[in-house]
Coordinates of C-alpha atoms and ligand atoms in Angstrom, one line a residue:
X1 CA 74.0 96.1 120.2
X2 CA 75.7 94.7 122.6
X3 CA 78.0 91.8 122.6
X4 CA 79.9 89.9 124.9
X5 CA 83.9 90.5 125.1
X6 CA 85.5 87.1 123.4
X7 CA 88.4 85.3 125.1
X8 CA 92.1 87.7 123.1
X9 CA 94.3 85.3 121.2
X10 CA 97.6 87.5 120.7
X11 CA 98.2 85.7 117.6
X12 CA 102.1 86.1 116.3
X13 CA 101.9 83.5 113.9
X14 CA 102.2 85.1 109.7
X15 CA 98.4 85.2 109.6
X16 CA 95.6 85.1 110.1
X17 CA 96.1 87.8 112.9
X18 CA 94.6 88.8 115.7
X19 CA 91.3 90.9 115.3
X20 CA 89.4 93.1 117.3
X21 CA 85.5 92.4 118.4
X22 CA 84.3 94.5 116.2
X23 CA 85.6 93.0 113.2
X24 CA 84.2 89.5 114.7
X25 CA 80.6 91.1 115.2
X26 CA 80.5 92.9 112.0
X27 CA 79.6 89.8 111.0
X28 CA 76.7 88.5 112.6
X29 CA 74.5 90.4 110.4
X30 CA 70.7 89.3 108.9
X31 CA 70.3 86.9 106.2
X32 CA 71.9 88.3 103.1
X33 CA 71.3 87.1 99.2
X34 CA 74.9 87.6 98.0
X35 CA 73.2 89.0 94.2
X36 CA 71.1 91.6 96.2
X37 CA 71.6 95.6 94.9
X38 CA 72.6 96.2 98.9
X39 CA 75.6 93.4 98.7
X40 CA 76.7 94.6 95.6
X41 CA 77.1 97.8 96.8
X42 CA 79.3 96.6 99.7
X43 CA 81.5 95.0 97.6
X44 CA 81.9 97.7 94.6
X45 CA 82.8 100.4 97.8
X46 CA 85.3 97.3 98.9
X47 CA 86.9 96.8 96.2
X48 CA 87.7 101.2 95.5
X49 CA 89.1 101.0 99.3
X50 CA 91.3 98.1 98.6
X51 CA 92.7 100.6 95.1
X52 CA 92.9 103.2 97.5
X53 CA 94.5 101.5 100.2
X54 CA 98.0 101.1 97.7
X55 CA 97.2 104.3 96.6
X56 CA 96.4 103.1 93.1
X57 CA 94.1 105.8 91.0
X58 CA 90.8 104.7 90.3
X59 CA 91.1 104.9 86.6
X60 CA 94.2 103.3 85.9
X61 CA 93.9 100.1 88.5
X62 CA 90.8 97.4 89.9
X63 CA 90.8 95.0 92.7
X64 CA 89.2 91.4 91.3
X65 CA 88.3 89.6 94.5
X66 CA 88.3 86.0 95.1
X67 CA 86.8 83.0 97.5
X68 CA 90.5 81.7 98.9
X69 CA 93.6 81.8 100.7
X70 CA 96.1 84.0 99.6
X71 CA 97.4 81.7 97.4
X72 CA 94.7 81.6 95.0
X73 CA 95.9 85.4 94.0
X74 CA 99.2 84.0 92.9
X75 CA 97.9 80.7 90.8
X76 CA 94.8 83.7 89.3
X77 CA 97.7 86.1 88.4
X78 CA 100.7 83.1 87.5
X79 CA 98.1 81.5 85.0
X80 CA 96.3 84.3 83.4
X81 CA 98.6 87.1 82.9
X82 CA 101.0 85.1 80.4
X83 CA 100.8 86.0 76.3
X84 CA 100.9 83.4 74.0
X85 CA 104.6 82.0 73.4
X86 CA 106.1 84.4 76.1
X87 CA 107.9 83.4 79.8
X88 CA 107.4 84.3 83.3
X89 CA 110.6 85.2 85.6
X90 CA 110.1 84.6 88.9
X91 CA 112.5 86.1 91.2
X92 CA 113.1 83.1 93.6
X93 CA 114.7 83.6 97.3
X94 CA 111.6 81.8 99.5
X95 CA 108.9 79.3 100.1
X96 CA 106.5 82.1 99.1
X97 CA 107.9 83.2 95.5
X98 CA 108.8 79.0 95.2
X99 CA 104.7 78.8 95.4
X100 CA 104.6 80.8 92.2
X101 CA 107.3 78.9 90.8
X102 CA 105.1 75.8 91.7
X103 CA 102.2 76.9 90.2
X104 CA 104.2 78.0 86.8
X105 CA 104.9 74.0 86.6
X106 CA 101.7 73.0 87.6
X107 CA 100.1 74.5 84.2
X108 CA 103.2 73.6 82.4
X109 CA 103.7 77.1 81.8
X110 CA 107.7 78.3 79.8
X111 CA 109.1 80.5 83.0
X112 CA 112.3 80.5 84.2
X113 CA 112.9 80.4 87.8
X114 CA 115.6 82.6 89.3
X115 CA 116.9 81.4 92.2
X116 CA 118.6 83.4 94.7
X117 CA 119.5 83.6 98.5
X118 CA 117.0 83.1 100.6
X119 CA 119.0 84.5 103.1
X120 CA 119.2 88.2 101.7
X121 CA 117.4 90.5 99.7
X122 CA 116.9 89.8 95.7
X123 CA 119.4 91.1 93.8
X124 CA 118.6 93.6 91.3
X125 CA 121.1 92.9 89.0
X126 CA 120.6 89.0 88.6
X127 CA 116.9 90.0 87.4
X128 CA 118.7 93.3 85.3
X129 CA 120.9 90.8 83.5
X130 CA 118.2 88.1 83.2
X131 CA 116.2 90.2 81.5
X132 CA 118.4 91.3 79.7
X133 CA 119.5 87.0 78.3
X134 CA 115.6 86.5 76.9
X135 CA 113.9 89.2 75.2
X136 CA 110.3 86.9 75.9
X137 CA 110.4 87.4 79.5
X138 CA 106.6 88.9 79.2
X139 CA 106.5 89.0 83.4
X140 CA 108.2 89.3 86.5
X141 CA 106.8 87.8 89.7
X142 CA 108.4 88.7 92.5
X143 CA 106.9 88.4 96.5
X144 CA 108.0 91.9 97.8
X145 CA 108.5 90.2 101.9
X146 CA 109.6 87.1 102.3
X147 CA 107.2 85.8 105.2
X148 CA 109.0 82.6 105.6
X149 CA 112.1 84.5 106.9
X150 CA 111.1 88.5 107.4
X151 CA 113.4 89.5 103.9
X152 CA 112.1 92.6 102.5
X153 CA 112.8 92.6 98.8
X154 CA 113.4 96.4 96.2
X155 CA 110.7 95.9 94.8
X156 CA 111.3 99.9 93.5
X157 CA 113.9 99.0 91.7
X158 CA 113.2 95.0 90.5
X159 CA 109.5 97.3 88.9
X160 CA 112.5 99.3 87.0
X161 CA 114.2 97.2 85.7
X162 CA 110.9 94.8 84.3
X163 CA 109.0 98.0 82.8
X164 CA 112.7 99.0 81.4
X165 CA 112.7 95.8 80.0
X166 CA 109.3 95.9 78.9
X167 CA 107.6 93.8 81.2
X168 CA 104.7 93.4 83.6
X169 CA 105.4 93.6 87.5
X170 CA 103.1 91.1 89.7
X171 CA 104.3 91.3 93.2
X172 CA 103.3 89.1 95.9
X173 CA 102.4 91.8 98.5
X174 CA 100.2 89.6 100.9
X175 CA 102.3 90.2 103.9
X176 CA 102.9 93.9 103.4
X177 CA 99.9 95.0 101.9
X178 CA 98.1 97.5 104.7
X179 CA 100.7 97.2 106.5
X180 CA 103.7 98.9 105.2
X181 CA 103.1 101.7 102.8
X182 CA 102.4 100.6 99.7
X183 CA 101.8 102.9 96.2
X184 CA 101.3 101.5 93.3
X185 CA 102.7 104.1 90.8
X186 CA 106.2 104.7 93.1
X187 CA 106.7 101.1 94.0
X188 CA 106.5 100.3 90.0
X189 CA 103.6 98.0 90.2
X190 CA 101.4 96.5 88.1
X191 CA 99.9 94.0 90.1
X192 CA 99.6 93.1 93.8
X193 CA 97.2 91.2 96.1
X194 CA 97.3 90.8 99.9
X195 CA 94.3 87.9 101.8
X196 CA 92.1 89.9 104.0
X197 CA 93.0 87.6 107.3
X198 CA 96.8 89.4 107.1
X199 CA 97.4 93.5 107.2
X200 CA 93.9 94.1 106.9
X201 CA 92.9 91.8 110.0
X202 CA 90.1 90.9 109.2
X203 CA 88.8 86.9 108.4
X204 CA 90.2 84.0 106.4
X205 CA 88.3 83.7 102.9
X206 CA 88.8 86.7 100.7
X207 CA 91.7 87.8 98.6
X208 CA 92.4 90.5 95.8
X209 CA 94.8 91.2 93.1
X210 CA 94.9 95.0 92.9
X211 CA 95.7 95.6 89.0
X212 CA 96.5 97.5 86.3
X213 CA 93.0 97.2 84.1
X214 CA 94.1 97.3 80.8
X215 CA 97.1 94.7 81.4
X216 CA 94.2 92.8 82.6
X217 CA 91.7 93.8 79.9
X218 CA 94.8 93.0 77.3
X219 CA 94.9 89.2 79.1
X220 CA 91.5 88.0 77.5
X221 CA 93.3 87.1 74.8
X222 CA 95.8 85.4 76.3
X223 CA 95.8 81.1 76.7
X224 CA 93.8 80.4 79.6
X225 CA 94.9 78.0 81.8
X226 CA 92.1 77.8 84.8
X227 CA 88.7 78.2 84.9
X228 CA 87.9 79.1 88.5
X229 CA 91.2 81.6 88.5
X230 CA 90.7 83.4 85.4
X231 CA 91.9 87.0 86.6
X232 CA 89.8 88.4 83.8
X233 CA 86.6 86.4 83.8
X234 CA 86.4 87.1 87.6
X235 CA 87.5 90.6 86.6
X236 CA 84.4 91.4 83.9
X237 CA 81.8 89.4 85.7
X238 CA 82.3 91.3 88.9
X239 CA 82.7 94.9 86.5
X240 CA 79.1 93.8 84.7
X241 CA 77.3 92.4 87.4
X242 CA 78.9 93.9 90.6
X243 CA 79.1 90.5 91.8
X244 CA 81.6 87.3 91.9
X245 CA 81.0 85.0 89.5
X246 CA 80.2 82.4 92.4
X247 CA 79.3 82.6 95.6
X248 CA 81.5 84.9 98.0
X249 CA 82.4 84.5 101.6
X250 CA 79.7 86.9 102.7
X251 CA 80.3 87.3 106.8
X252 CA 84.3 87.6 106.0
X253 CA 82.9 90.6 103.6
X254 CA 81.1 92.6 106.2
X255 CA 84.2 91.8 108.7
X256 CA 86.6 93.2 106.0
X257 CA 84.2 96.2 105.4
X258 CA 84.7 96.6 109.3
X259 CA 88.6 95.8 109.3
X260 CA 88.9 98.3 106.3
X261 CA 87.0 101.4 108.5
X262 CA 89.1 100.5 111.0
X263 CA 92.5 100.6 108.7
X264 CA 91.5 104.6 107.6
X265 CA 90.4 105.4 111.2
X266 CA 94.3 104.3 112.5
X267 CA 95.9 105.4 109.4
X268 CA 98.6 103.9 107.1
X269 CA 101.4 106.0 109.0
X270 CA 100.2 104.8 112.2
X271 CA 99.3 101.5 111.6
X272 CA 103.0 101.4 110.1
X273 CA 104.3 102.5 113.3
X274 CA 102.1 100.6 115.2
X275 CA 103.7 96.9 113.1
X276 CA 107.9 98.5 113.7
X277 CA 106.4 99.1 117.8
X278 CA 105.5 95.6 117.4
X279 CA 109.1 94.5 116.1
X280 CA 110.9 96.4 118.6
X281 CA 109.1 95.0 121.4
X282 CA 109.7 91.5 120.2
X283 CA 113.5 92.3 119.7
X284 CA 113.8 93.6 123.1
X285 CA 112.0 90.6 124.7
X286 CA 114.4 88.1 122.6
X287 CA 118.1 89.9 123.6
X288 CA 116.8 90.0 127.8
X289 CA 116.1 85.8 127.4
X290 CA 119.2 85.6 125.2
X291 CA 118.0 84.3 122.2
X292 CA 119.6 84.8 118.2
X293 CA 118.2 85.8 115.3
X294 CA 118.7 84.6 111.0
X295 CA 118.5 87.6 109.5
X296 CA 120.1 90.8 110.0
X297 CA 118.0 94.3 111.1
X298 CA 118.6 96.1 108.3
X299 CA 117.4 93.3 105.2
X300 CA 114.0 92.7 107.2
X301 CA 110.3 93.5 106.8
X302 CA 110.4 94.7 110.4
X303 CA 107.0 92.5 110.4
X304 CA 108.7 88.8 111.1
X305 CA 111.4 87.9 112.8
X306 CA 113.0 84.1 112.7
X307 CA 114.5 83.2 116.0
X308 CA 117.0 80.5 116.0
X309 CA 116.4 77.6 118.7
X310 CA 118.9 77.7 121.8
X311 CA 120.9 74.8 122.0
X312 CA 120.0 73.7 124.7
X313 CA 118.8 70.2 124.8
X314 CA 115.9 70.4 126.3
X315 CA 115.0 72.8 123.8
X316 CA 111.6 71.1 122.5
X317 CA 109.6 73.7 120.5
X318 CA 106.2 72.0 120.1
X319 CA 106.6 72.1 124.2
X320 CA 107.2 75.7 124.0
X321 CA 105.0 76.0 121.6
X322 CA 101.8 74.4 123.6
X323 CA 103.0 76.2 126.5
X324 CA 102.4 79.9 125.2
X325 CA 99.4 78.6 123.4
X326 CA 97.5 77.4 127.0
X327 CA 98.5 81.2 128.4
X328 CA 97.1 82.5 125.2
X329 CA 99.9 83.3 123.0
X330 CA 100.6 81.7 119.6
X331 CA 104.0 80.9 118.4
X332 CA 105.5 80.0 114.4
X333 CA 107.4 77.2 113.1
X334 CA 110.3 78.9 110.7
X335 CA 110.6 78.2 106.6
X336 CA 114.1 78.8 106.4
X337 CA 114.6 75.8 104.2
X338 CA 115.7 73.4 107.2
X339 CA 117.6 75.9 109.8
X340 CA 116.0 75.5 113.3
X341 CA 114.4 79.0 113.7
X342 CA 110.3 79.7 114.9
X343 CA 109.1 82.7 114.1
X344 CA 107.5 85.8 116.1
X345 CA 105.5 87.9 113.5
X346 CA 103.5 91.4 114.1
X347 CA 100.3 91.3 112.3
X348 CA 97.3 92.2 113.9
X349 CA 95.3 94.0 116.2
X350 CA 97.7 93.6 118.8
X351 CA 100.9 96.2 120.5
X352 CA 103.9 96.4 122.1
X353 CA 102.0 95.2 125.8
X354 CA 100.6 92.7 124.3
X355 CA 104.5 91.8 123.3
X356 CA 105.4 91.8 126.7
X357 CA 103.1 90.0 128.2
X358 CA 103.9 87.5 125.9
X359 CA 108.1 87.3 127.0
X360 CA 106.7 87.3 130.2
X361 CA 104.9 83.7 129.5
X362 CA 107.9 82.5 127.6
X363 CA 110.4 83.0 130.3
X364 CA 108.1 81.3 132.4
X365 CA 108.2 78.3 129.8
X366 CA 112.1 78.0 130.1
X367 CA 112.4 78.3 133.5
X368 CA 109.5 75.2 133.8
X369 CA 111.6 73.0 131.0
X370 CA 115.0 74.2 132.6
X371 CA 115.9 75.3 129.3
X372 CA 119.0 77.2 129.3
X373 CA 120.0 80.4 127.1
X374 CA 122.9 82.3 128.2
Ligands
PLP1 C1 100.4 84.2 103.5 C2 100.9 84.3 102.2 C3 99.9 83.9 101.3 C4 98.6 83.3 101.1 O1 99.4 82.3 101.8 P1 97.2 81.6 102.3 O2 98.1 80.1 102.9 O3 97.3 80.6 100.6 O4 96.7 82.1 103.3 C5 101.2 84.5 99.7 N1 102.0 85.3 100.7 C6 102.5 85.6 101.6 C7 103.9 86.3 100.8 C8 102.1 84.9 102.4 O5 102.4 85.3 103.5

């Protein structure tokens, strides 16, 4: 069936991302009850694909799906994977790892909030020191890519340290999954997580944890701290019944099925090359207009750029945002503590020419509001 084209917006915010029309229209399906076998088959195949995207062996890893935004994964992993009497070590170098520490507080979990500099990749030695000091640490938690700053953390090395001390390693890969190549075994990962609206370029409402099946099985005997977001409960329901425990986001699952098809068609390496091309185009534009950035290039994920506000008193982020938004481009406020920054992100179904088009509009906006950069 032919559908009309949908107005295309270029989203430079950190998700949800720009989607293809084929993904948008994949949601238009005959009404179906998600308890039907036909729907179960889609879920099963999707679960396997989600594991394969991070090169996980299906005999060793499984996907656990949740209805919710990405934070539901953080909640589920943190509340479900801590054995009685043990501690979680949260490697905290940004807003998203801080969120895991907050989840620990909300569930009153025994944890160490290892606060590190938010403008540098996490220091592996500091993690190893913490592990050496405290033999009760059973879980190490880190964020792969701190989306607030664009900092990329050395997860392979942190994972090696966690495993050396017998801890499991849980990583928030929400803003790298299906963008940057990730390999469960090579990267020393036990649990990763993501949300369909980010790297997969699908719709909001579906999130998933890919984890070590034996470790999920072992968590059956751990204290339960949540009803709706218990990892083992959801896992066992999917395993036994082939369904999510509660109503799944039906239309988002259809969109995600299509998005995964498009992911395999584009290919892991080609997609990562495209994201980096977008990042280069952002730098080219920023340099041309005279903007300065926060984080040195070599520390970055190449998926987010934190840009300093210009010093010109005429600068007003909201006005610039609105000017661009009205012309189909969305920019996003920063998250580097209280530092005045905004963010430009490289995810979604966009490419370098979209970024070039954006910089034409941004330049117009600067002229319109008499903002001088150099
Ligand atoms: C987007 C994101 C999340 C999830 O945020 P939600 O607002 O709940 O979707 C979690 N971690 C990281 C690193 C993210 O970029």
